[in-house]
Amino acid sequence: MKCTLSTVELRLAEPLRISRSTTTARHAVRLSVEHQGLHGHGEAVTSVYYGLDSGALHQWLHRSSRALARFPDPETALAALPEDATPTPPAVTAAVESALLDLVGKRAGKPVYRLLGAAAPPTAATARTIGITTPSRAAALAARLADRGFTVLKVKAGSADPEDDLARVRAVRAAAPGVRLLLDPNGGWSGSAAPRLLGRFAELGVEAVEQPVAPGDPEGLARLAARSPLPVVADEDAVSFEDARRLAGRIHGINVKLAKCGGPGAALRIAALIAGSGTDLMLGCLTASSLGIAPAVHLADRARWTDLDGHLLLAHDPWTGIGGDDGTVRASARPGLGVQPSPVPTPAGVRP
């Protein structure tokens, strides 16, 4: 098998502000695996939080490419992927597994969801993120999204003044009264303020809150969840399988992102672990193209909450094939991941 790497900048249509940072762009590194004329693709994106820049991703993916070259075919390589690829970064492991699934699916004439055990193409209503912004801007965006068909909105929180977050949620609720609301402070609340804030947001009809307090104290997060008036979902405190084992049955949900757990296989192992425990699965993502989001869409039928909107935040998505513009993501029934390159956008001022 032959592997190639390429990098593209993914610019956001608008800056996305969360409690700890503001994002305007990421770089995506694509791994392409070729065997007997067919290609499988996977994507890893840069992340300051996870300590991965494009140089590091290239180094790790180049190392993985050398390892893949030793296998006679993608099926053998896929079967040989370890359940724990430590110390390889999970984002790299996820990109490798995704590329192999894409290629194996194309060779078998099967979509990835069938390789992962589903009989029908998964579809799910995805949340659409509204960053930390003014109440008026949040309300205008919420109204537009509801008009387009979105039924779930996720509002970022963690402002220095919690009253700002409350005002933003009230404005979104008024502008889009029929939508389900999720809240994500990205660990921006203090442990002392969190119980009171959970109660106030419950009164506003928020359905669930992700990672309300700073990561690093999963026991404290579990105690907070035990007395919370609304579901608490672990994100930054639930990265690995062992993190999920520690919190299973003690928290309402776990946000599984392929880039932090290590790929579809790892996500399925976490889903099996928490099934029946009282802890539900949320599928999340980083800002990425449709290529990077597609593997999670093929798992979307397993989740109570789906937050797979990373490609919807881009000024231009270099891939297409999973939908989402109307509030619903859909796994393609085409072989492999079912995504394909998007047309190159026409530069401003140039007529096609």
Short mmCIF file of C-alpha atoms in Angstrom, two decimals:
data_model
loop_
_atom_site.label_atom_id
_atom_site.label_comp_id
_atom_site.label_asym_id
_atom_site.label_seq_id
_atom_site.Cartn_x
_atom_site.Cartn_y
_atom_site.Cartn_z
CA MET A 1 0.00 0.00 0.00
CA LYS A 2 1.12 3.53 -0.77
CA CYS A 3 0.38 6.48 1.50
CA THR A 4 0.47 10.20 0.77
CA LEU A 5 -0.10 13.25 2.96
CA SER A 6 -1.45 16.68 2.10
CA THR A 7 -2.40 19.74 4.14
CA VAL A 8 -5.14 22.32 3.68
CA GLU A 9 -6.18 25.32 5.74
CA LEU A 10 -9.75 25.24 7.00
CA ARG A 11 -10.94 28.79 7.63
CA LEU A 12 -14.07 29.38 9.65
CA ALA A 13 -16.83 31.50 8.19
CA GLU A 14 -16.78 33.50 11.44
CA PRO A 15 -14.45 33.36 14.46
CA LEU A 16 -15.68 30.91 17.09
CA ARG A 17 -15.15 32.09 20.66
CA ILE A 18 -15.30 29.68 23.58
CA SER A 19 -14.35 30.16 27.23
CA ARG A 20 -10.64 29.50 26.71
CA SER A 21 -9.89 30.64 23.16
CA THR A 22 -11.10 31.98 19.81
CA THR A 23 -10.66 29.91 16.65
CA THR A 24 -10.47 31.38 13.15
CA ALA A 25 -8.83 28.50 11.27
CA ARG A 26 -7.29 25.05 11.58
CA HIS A 27 -5.04 23.01 9.34
CA ALA A 28 -6.22 19.59 8.21
CA VAL A 29 -3.72 16.89 7.27
CA ARG A 30 -5.16 14.26 4.94
CA LEU A 31 -3.86 10.70 4.84
CA SER A 32 -4.57 8.91 1.54
CA VAL A 33 -3.96 5.17 1.32
CA GLU A 34 -3.83 3.60 -2.18
CA HIS A 35 -4.09 -0.08 -3.04
CA GLN A 36 -4.77 -1.57 -6.47
CA GLY A 37 -6.10 1.69 -7.88
CA LEU A 38 -8.50 2.57 -5.07
CA HIS A 39 -7.93 5.27 -2.44
CA GLY A 40 -9.07 5.63 1.15
CA HIS A 41 -8.87 8.96 2.97
CA GLY A 42 -8.71 10.09 6.58
CA GLU A 43 -8.18 13.48 8.19
CA ALA A 44 -6.55 14.84 11.34
CA VAL A 45 -6.87 18.50 12.31
CA THR A 46 -4.56 20.69 14.34
CA SER A 47 -5.49 21.45 17.93
CA VAL A 48 -3.78 23.77 20.39
CA TYR A 49 -5.67 22.12 23.25
CA TYR A 50 -4.37 18.66 22.33
CA GLY A 51 -0.91 19.98 21.47
CA LEU A 52 -0.97 19.04 17.78
CA ASP A 53 0.24 21.41 15.08
CA SER A 54 0.56 20.51 11.39
CA GLY A 55 4.24 19.59 11.79
CA ALA A 56 3.49 17.12 14.57
CA LEU A 57 0.59 15.61 12.63
CA HIS A 58 2.81 15.16 9.58
CA GLN A 59 5.48 13.42 11.63
CA TRP A 60 3.05 11.04 13.30
CA LEU A 61 1.15 10.28 10.08
CA HIS A 62 4.42 9.72 8.21
CA ARG A 63 5.39 7.21 10.87
CA SER A 64 2.01 5.50 10.54
CA SER A 65 2.38 5.48 6.73
CA ARG A 66 5.64 3.53 7.02
CA ALA A 67 3.91 1.00 9.23
CA LEU A 68 0.97 0.63 6.82
CA ALA A 69 3.32 0.01 3.89
CA ARG A 70 4.35 -3.29 5.47
CA PHE A 71 0.84 -4.77 5.17
CA PRO A 72 -0.24 -6.62 2.01
CA ASP A 73 -3.71 -5.05 1.93
CA PRO A 74 -5.95 -2.64 3.88
CA GLU A 75 -8.08 -5.41 5.35
CA THR A 76 -5.04 -6.93 7.08
CA ALA A 77 -3.91 -3.50 8.26
CA LEU A 78 -7.36 -2.67 9.65
CA ALA A 79 -7.58 -5.97 11.53
CA ALA A 80 -4.14 -5.36 13.03
CA LEU A 81 -4.92 -1.93 14.48
CA PRO A 82 -4.29 -2.13 18.23
CA GLU A 83 -7.07 -1.26 20.66
CA ASP A 84 -4.57 0.95 22.48
CA ALA A 85 -2.15 2.76 20.14
CA THR A 86 -0.34 4.61 22.95
CA PRO A 87 1.78 6.72 22.53
CA THR A 88 0.36 7.63 19.10
CA PRO A 89 -1.95 10.66 19.42
CA PRO A 90 -5.60 9.55 19.21
CA ALA A 91 -6.26 12.02 16.36
CA VAL A 92 -3.62 10.24 14.27
CA THR A 93 -4.98 6.80 15.11
CA ALA A 94 -8.46 7.99 14.16
CA ALA A 95 -7.26 9.32 10.79
CA VAL A 96 -5.47 6.05 9.99
CA GLU A 97 -8.48 3.91 10.92
CA SER A 98 -10.81 6.16 8.94
CA ALA A 99 -8.64 5.95 5.81
CA LEU A 100 -8.50 2.16 6.09
CA LEU A 101 -12.26 1.88 6.64
CA ASP A 102 -12.84 4.10 3.61
CA LEU A 103 -10.59 1.92 1.45
CA VAL A 104 -11.89 -1.41 2.78
CA GLY A 105 -15.45 -0.24 2.19
CA LYS A 106 -14.69 0.77 -1.38
CA ARG A 107 -13.01 -2.57 -2.07
CA ALA A 108 -16.00 -4.46 -0.63
CA GLY A 109 -18.62 -2.19 -2.20
CA LYS A 110 -20.01 -1.43 1.27
CA PRO A 111 -20.53 1.82 3.18
CA VAL A 112 -18.60 2.21 6.42
CA TYR A 113 -21.72 2.00 8.60
CA ARG A 114 -22.18 -1.59 7.41
CA LEU A 115 -18.58 -2.40 8.27
CA LEU A 116 -19.35 -1.06 11.74
CA GLY A 117 -22.44 -3.19 12.20
CA ALA A 118 -25.37 -0.97 11.18
CA ALA A 119 -27.88 -2.12 8.58
CA ALA A 120 -29.25 1.27 7.45
CA PRO A 121 -27.57 4.64 6.84
CA PRO A 122 -27.53 6.54 10.14
CA THR A 123 -29.12 9.99 10.21
CA ALA A 124 -29.24 12.37 13.14
CA ALA A 125 -30.32 15.88 14.05
CA THR A 126 -27.03 17.63 14.75
CA ALA A 127 -26.51 20.47 17.16
CA ARG A 128 -25.22 23.69 15.63
CA THR A 129 -22.83 25.70 17.76
CA ILE A 130 -23.34 29.36 18.69
CA GLY A 131 -20.16 30.83 20.13
CA ILE A 132 -19.75 33.39 22.89
CA THR A 133 -21.16 36.55 21.37
CA THR A 134 -23.71 39.25 22.10
CA PRO A 135 -27.30 38.21 22.84
CA SER A 136 -28.56 40.05 19.75
CA ARG A 137 -26.12 38.29 17.42
CA ALA A 138 -26.82 34.93 19.04
CA ALA A 139 -30.57 35.49 18.64
CA ALA A 140 -30.24 36.43 14.97
CA LEU A 141 -28.15 33.32 14.26
CA ALA A 142 -30.53 31.09 16.20
CA ALA A 143 -33.52 32.37 14.21
CA ARG A 144 -31.74 31.76 10.90
CA LEU A 145 -30.70 28.25 11.92
CA ALA A 146 -34.20 27.36 13.11
CA ASP A 147 -35.61 28.58 9.79
CA ARG A 148 -33.16 26.29 7.97
CA GLY A 149 -34.38 23.26 9.92
CA PHE A 150 -32.06 22.99 12.92
CA THR A 151 -33.83 21.53 15.94
CA VAL A 152 -30.80 21.42 18.28
CA LEU A 153 -28.57 24.39 19.14
CA LYS A 154 -25.49 24.34 21.36
CA VAL A 155 -24.64 27.62 23.05
CA LYS A 156 -21.11 28.24 24.26
CA ALA A 157 -20.76 29.62 27.78
CA GLY A 158 -18.03 30.46 30.27
CA SER A 159 -17.98 34.26 30.00
CA ALA A 160 -16.26 36.14 32.81
CA ASP A 161 -19.71 37.27 33.92
CA PRO A 162 -22.23 34.38 34.00
CA GLU A 163 -25.04 36.89 33.49
CA ASP A 164 -23.74 37.31 29.94
CA ASP A 165 -24.24 33.59 29.32
CA LEU A 166 -27.72 33.69 30.81
CA ALA A 167 -28.66 36.64 28.62
CA ARG A 168 -27.37 34.82 25.52
CA VAL A 169 -29.39 31.70 26.29
CA ARG A 170 -32.54 33.74 26.99
CA ALA A 171 -32.10 35.50 23.64
CA VAL A 172 -31.61 32.21 21.78
CA ARG A 173 -34.63 30.67 23.49
CA ALA A 174 -36.79 33.65 22.56
CA ALA A 175 -35.61 33.66 18.94
CA ALA A 176 -35.96 29.89 18.46
CA PRO A 177 -38.50 28.69 21.05
CA GLY A 178 -38.94 25.25 19.51
CA VAL A 179 -35.33 24.08 19.50
CA ARG A 180 -33.56 21.83 22.00
CA LEU A 181 -30.76 23.70 23.80
CA LEU A 182 -27.40 22.34 24.88
CA LEU A 183 -24.84 24.40 26.80
CA ASP A 184 -21.04 24.10 26.77
CA PRO A 185 -18.91 26.19 29.14
CA ASN A 186 -15.75 24.24 28.16
CA GLY A 187 -14.80 23.99 31.82
CA GLY A 188 -15.27 27.71 32.37
CA TRP A 189 -17.32 27.62 35.60
CA SER A 190 -15.89 27.48 39.10
CA GLY A 191 -16.80 24.55 41.30
CA SER A 192 -18.55 26.87 43.75
CA ALA A 193 -20.68 28.60 41.10
CA ALA A 194 -21.58 25.52 39.03
CA PRO A 195 -24.47 24.14 41.17
CA ARG A 196 -26.26 27.50 41.19
CA LEU A 197 -25.70 28.04 37.45
CA LEU A 198 -26.95 24.56 36.57
CA GLY A 199 -30.19 25.41 38.34
CA ARG A 200 -30.61 28.72 36.56
CA PHE A 201 -30.00 27.20 33.12
CA ALA A 202 -32.38 24.34 33.90
CA GLU A 203 -35.07 26.98 34.46
CA LEU A 204 -34.37 28.29 30.94
CA GLY A 205 -35.02 24.86 29.43
CA VAL A 206 -31.42 23.84 28.69
CA GLU A 207 -31.41 20.09 28.03
CA ALA A 208 -27.83 19.23 29.03
CA VAL A 209 -24.54 20.90 29.96
CA GLU A 210 -21.12 19.75 28.78
CA GLN A 211 -18.06 19.94 31.03
CA PRO A 212 -19.25 22.77 33.27
CA VAL A 213 -16.08 22.85 35.42
CA ALA A 214 -12.38 22.69 34.60
CA PRO A 215 -11.08 19.21 33.71
CA GLY A 216 -8.72 17.37 36.01
CA ASP A 217 -11.15 16.41 38.80
CA PRO A 218 -13.46 13.70 37.40
CA GLU A 219 -14.56 12.78 40.92
CA GLY A 220 -15.70 16.35 41.48
CA LEU A 221 -17.52 16.29 38.13
CA ALA A 222 -19.31 13.08 39.13
CA ARG A 223 -20.37 14.63 42.46
CA LEU A 224 -21.67 17.69 40.62
CA ALA A 225 -23.67 15.49 38.22
CA ALA A 226 -25.22 13.59 41.11
CA ARG A 227 -26.96 16.72 42.38
CA SER A 228 -27.52 18.50 39.07
CA PRO A 229 -31.10 19.37 38.01
CA LEU A 230 -30.17 18.67 34.36
CA PRO A 231 -27.86 16.17 32.63
CA VAL A 232 -24.12 16.79 32.87
CA VAL A 233 -21.94 15.49 30.01
CA ALA A 234 -18.21 14.92 30.43
CA ASP A 235 -15.99 16.10 27.58
CA GLU A 236 -12.46 17.17 28.50
CA ASP A 237 -12.60 14.83 31.52
CA ALA A 238 -13.53 11.84 29.33
CA VAL A 239 -10.81 11.29 26.74
CA SER A 240 -9.86 7.61 26.94
CA PHE A 241 -11.60 4.30 27.53
CA GLU A 242 -10.31 4.31 31.12
CA ASP A 243 -11.76 7.79 31.64
CA ALA A 244 -15.12 6.47 30.44
CA ARG A 245 -14.85 3.43 32.72
CA ARG A 246 -14.21 5.72 35.70
CA LEU A 247 -17.30 7.84 34.97
CA ALA A 248 -19.73 5.23 33.63
CA GLY A 249 -22.93 5.24 35.67
CA ARG A 250 -21.83 8.32 37.61
CA ILE A 251 -22.48 10.99 35.01
CA HIS A 252 -25.33 11.53 32.58
CA GLY A 253 -23.33 11.53 29.35
CA ILE A 254 -19.90 11.26 27.77
CA ASN A 255 -18.93 13.28 24.71
CA VAL A 256 -17.00 10.91 22.45
CA LYS A 257 -14.91 12.60 19.77
CA LEU A 258 -13.00 10.32 17.42
CA ALA A 259 -10.02 12.69 17.50
CA LYS A 260 -9.67 12.34 21.27
CA CYS A 261 -10.60 8.66 21.79
CA GLY A 262 -8.75 7.19 18.80
CA GLY A 263 -11.26 6.44 16.05
CA PRO A 264 -14.48 4.56 15.30
CA GLY A 265 -13.32 1.34 16.95
CA ALA A 266 -12.48 3.11 20.19
CA ALA A 267 -15.81 4.97 20.07
CA LEU A 268 -17.68 1.69 19.72
CA ARG A 269 -15.80 0.21 22.67
CA ILE A 270 -16.79 3.20 24.83
CA ALA A 271 -20.39 2.96 23.62
CA ALA A 272 -20.48 -0.73 24.61
CA LEU A 273 -18.91 0.06 27.98
CA ILE A 274 -21.49 2.68 28.99
CA ALA A 275 -24.54 0.94 27.48
CA GLY A 276 -27.09 0.29 30.23
CA SER A 277 -25.04 2.13 32.85
CA GLY A 278 -27.22 5.25 32.95
CA THR A 279 -24.56 7.20 31.08
CA ASP A 280 -25.56 8.16 27.52
CA LEU A 281 -23.38 8.69 24.47
CA MET A 282 -22.84 12.07 22.87
CA LEU A 283 -20.96 12.21 19.57
CA GLY A 284 -18.91 15.37 19.18
CA CYS A 285 -16.19 16.69 16.91
CA LEU A 286 -13.53 19.29 16.33
CA THR A 287 -13.80 21.84 13.54
CA ALA A 288 -12.99 19.70 10.50
CA SER A 289 -14.06 19.05 6.92
CA SER A 290 -16.76 16.59 5.90
CA LEU A 291 -13.97 14.03 5.48
CA GLY A 292 -13.03 14.42 9.14
CA ILE A 293 -16.63 14.37 10.38
CA ALA A 294 -17.89 11.51 8.17
CA PRO A 295 -16.62 8.56 10.29
CA ALA A 296 -18.61 9.81 13.29
CA VAL A 297 -21.73 10.26 11.14
CA HIS A 298 -21.53 6.54 10.35
CA LEU A 299 -21.92 5.98 14.13
CA ALA A 300 -24.67 8.53 14.68
CA ASP A 301 -27.41 5.97 15.37
CA ARG A 302 -25.67 5.07 18.65
CA ALA A 303 -25.89 8.51 20.28
CA ARG A 304 -28.47 10.31 22.40
CA TRP A 305 -26.93 13.67 21.48
CA THR A 306 -25.20 14.40 18.18
CA ASP A 307 -22.93 17.40 17.79
CA LEU A 308 -21.33 16.91 14.37
CA ASP A 309 -21.31 20.42 12.95
CA GLY A 310 -17.56 21.08 12.52
CA HIS A 311 -17.84 21.17 8.73
CA LEU A 312 -20.79 23.57 8.92
CA LEU A 313 -18.61 26.24 10.55
CA LEU A 314 -16.23 26.48 7.57
CA ALA A 315 -16.09 29.20 4.95
CA HIS A 316 -15.43 26.42 2.42
CA ASP A 317 -15.63 22.69 3.06
CA PRO A 318 -13.18 20.88 0.73
CA TRP A 319 -15.31 17.71 0.96
CA THR A 320 -19.01 16.96 0.66
CA GLY A 321 -21.29 14.00 1.30
CA ILE A 322 -22.72 14.09 4.85
CA GLY A 323 -25.23 16.95 4.62
CA GLY A 324 -26.05 18.98 7.70
CA ASP A 325 -27.06 22.32 6.18
CA ASP A 326 -30.69 21.60 7.08
CA GLY A 327 -29.86 20.41 10.61
CA THR A 328 -29.56 16.71 9.80
CA VAL A 329 -26.36 14.77 9.05
CA ARG A 330 -26.67 11.64 6.94
CA ALA A 331 -24.26 8.79 6.32
CA SER A 332 -23.97 8.04 2.64
CA ALA A 333 -24.88 4.60 1.28
CA ARG A 334 -22.00 4.83 -1.18
CA PRO A 335 -19.04 2.50 -0.59
CA GLY A 336 -16.55 3.68 2.00
CA LEU A 337 -17.10 6.95 3.85
CA GLY A 338 -19.18 8.25 0.93
CA VAL A 339 -17.52 11.67 0.76
CA GLN A 340 -16.02 13.31 -2.29
CA PRO A 341 -14.06 16.51 -3.02
CA SER A 342 -16.11 19.69 -3.24
CA PRO A 343 -15.86 21.98 -6.25
CA VAL A 344 -13.19 24.62 -5.83
CA PRO A 345 -14.91 27.91 -4.90
CA THR A 346 -14.82 30.66 -7.48
CA PRO A 347 -12.63 33.59 -6.29
CA ALA A 348 -14.49 36.77 -5.50
CA GLY A 349 -15.03 38.89 -8.59
CA VAL A 350 -14.49 36.01 -11.04
CA ARG A 351 -17.46 34.74 -12.98
CA PRO A 352 -17.66 30.96 -13.54
#
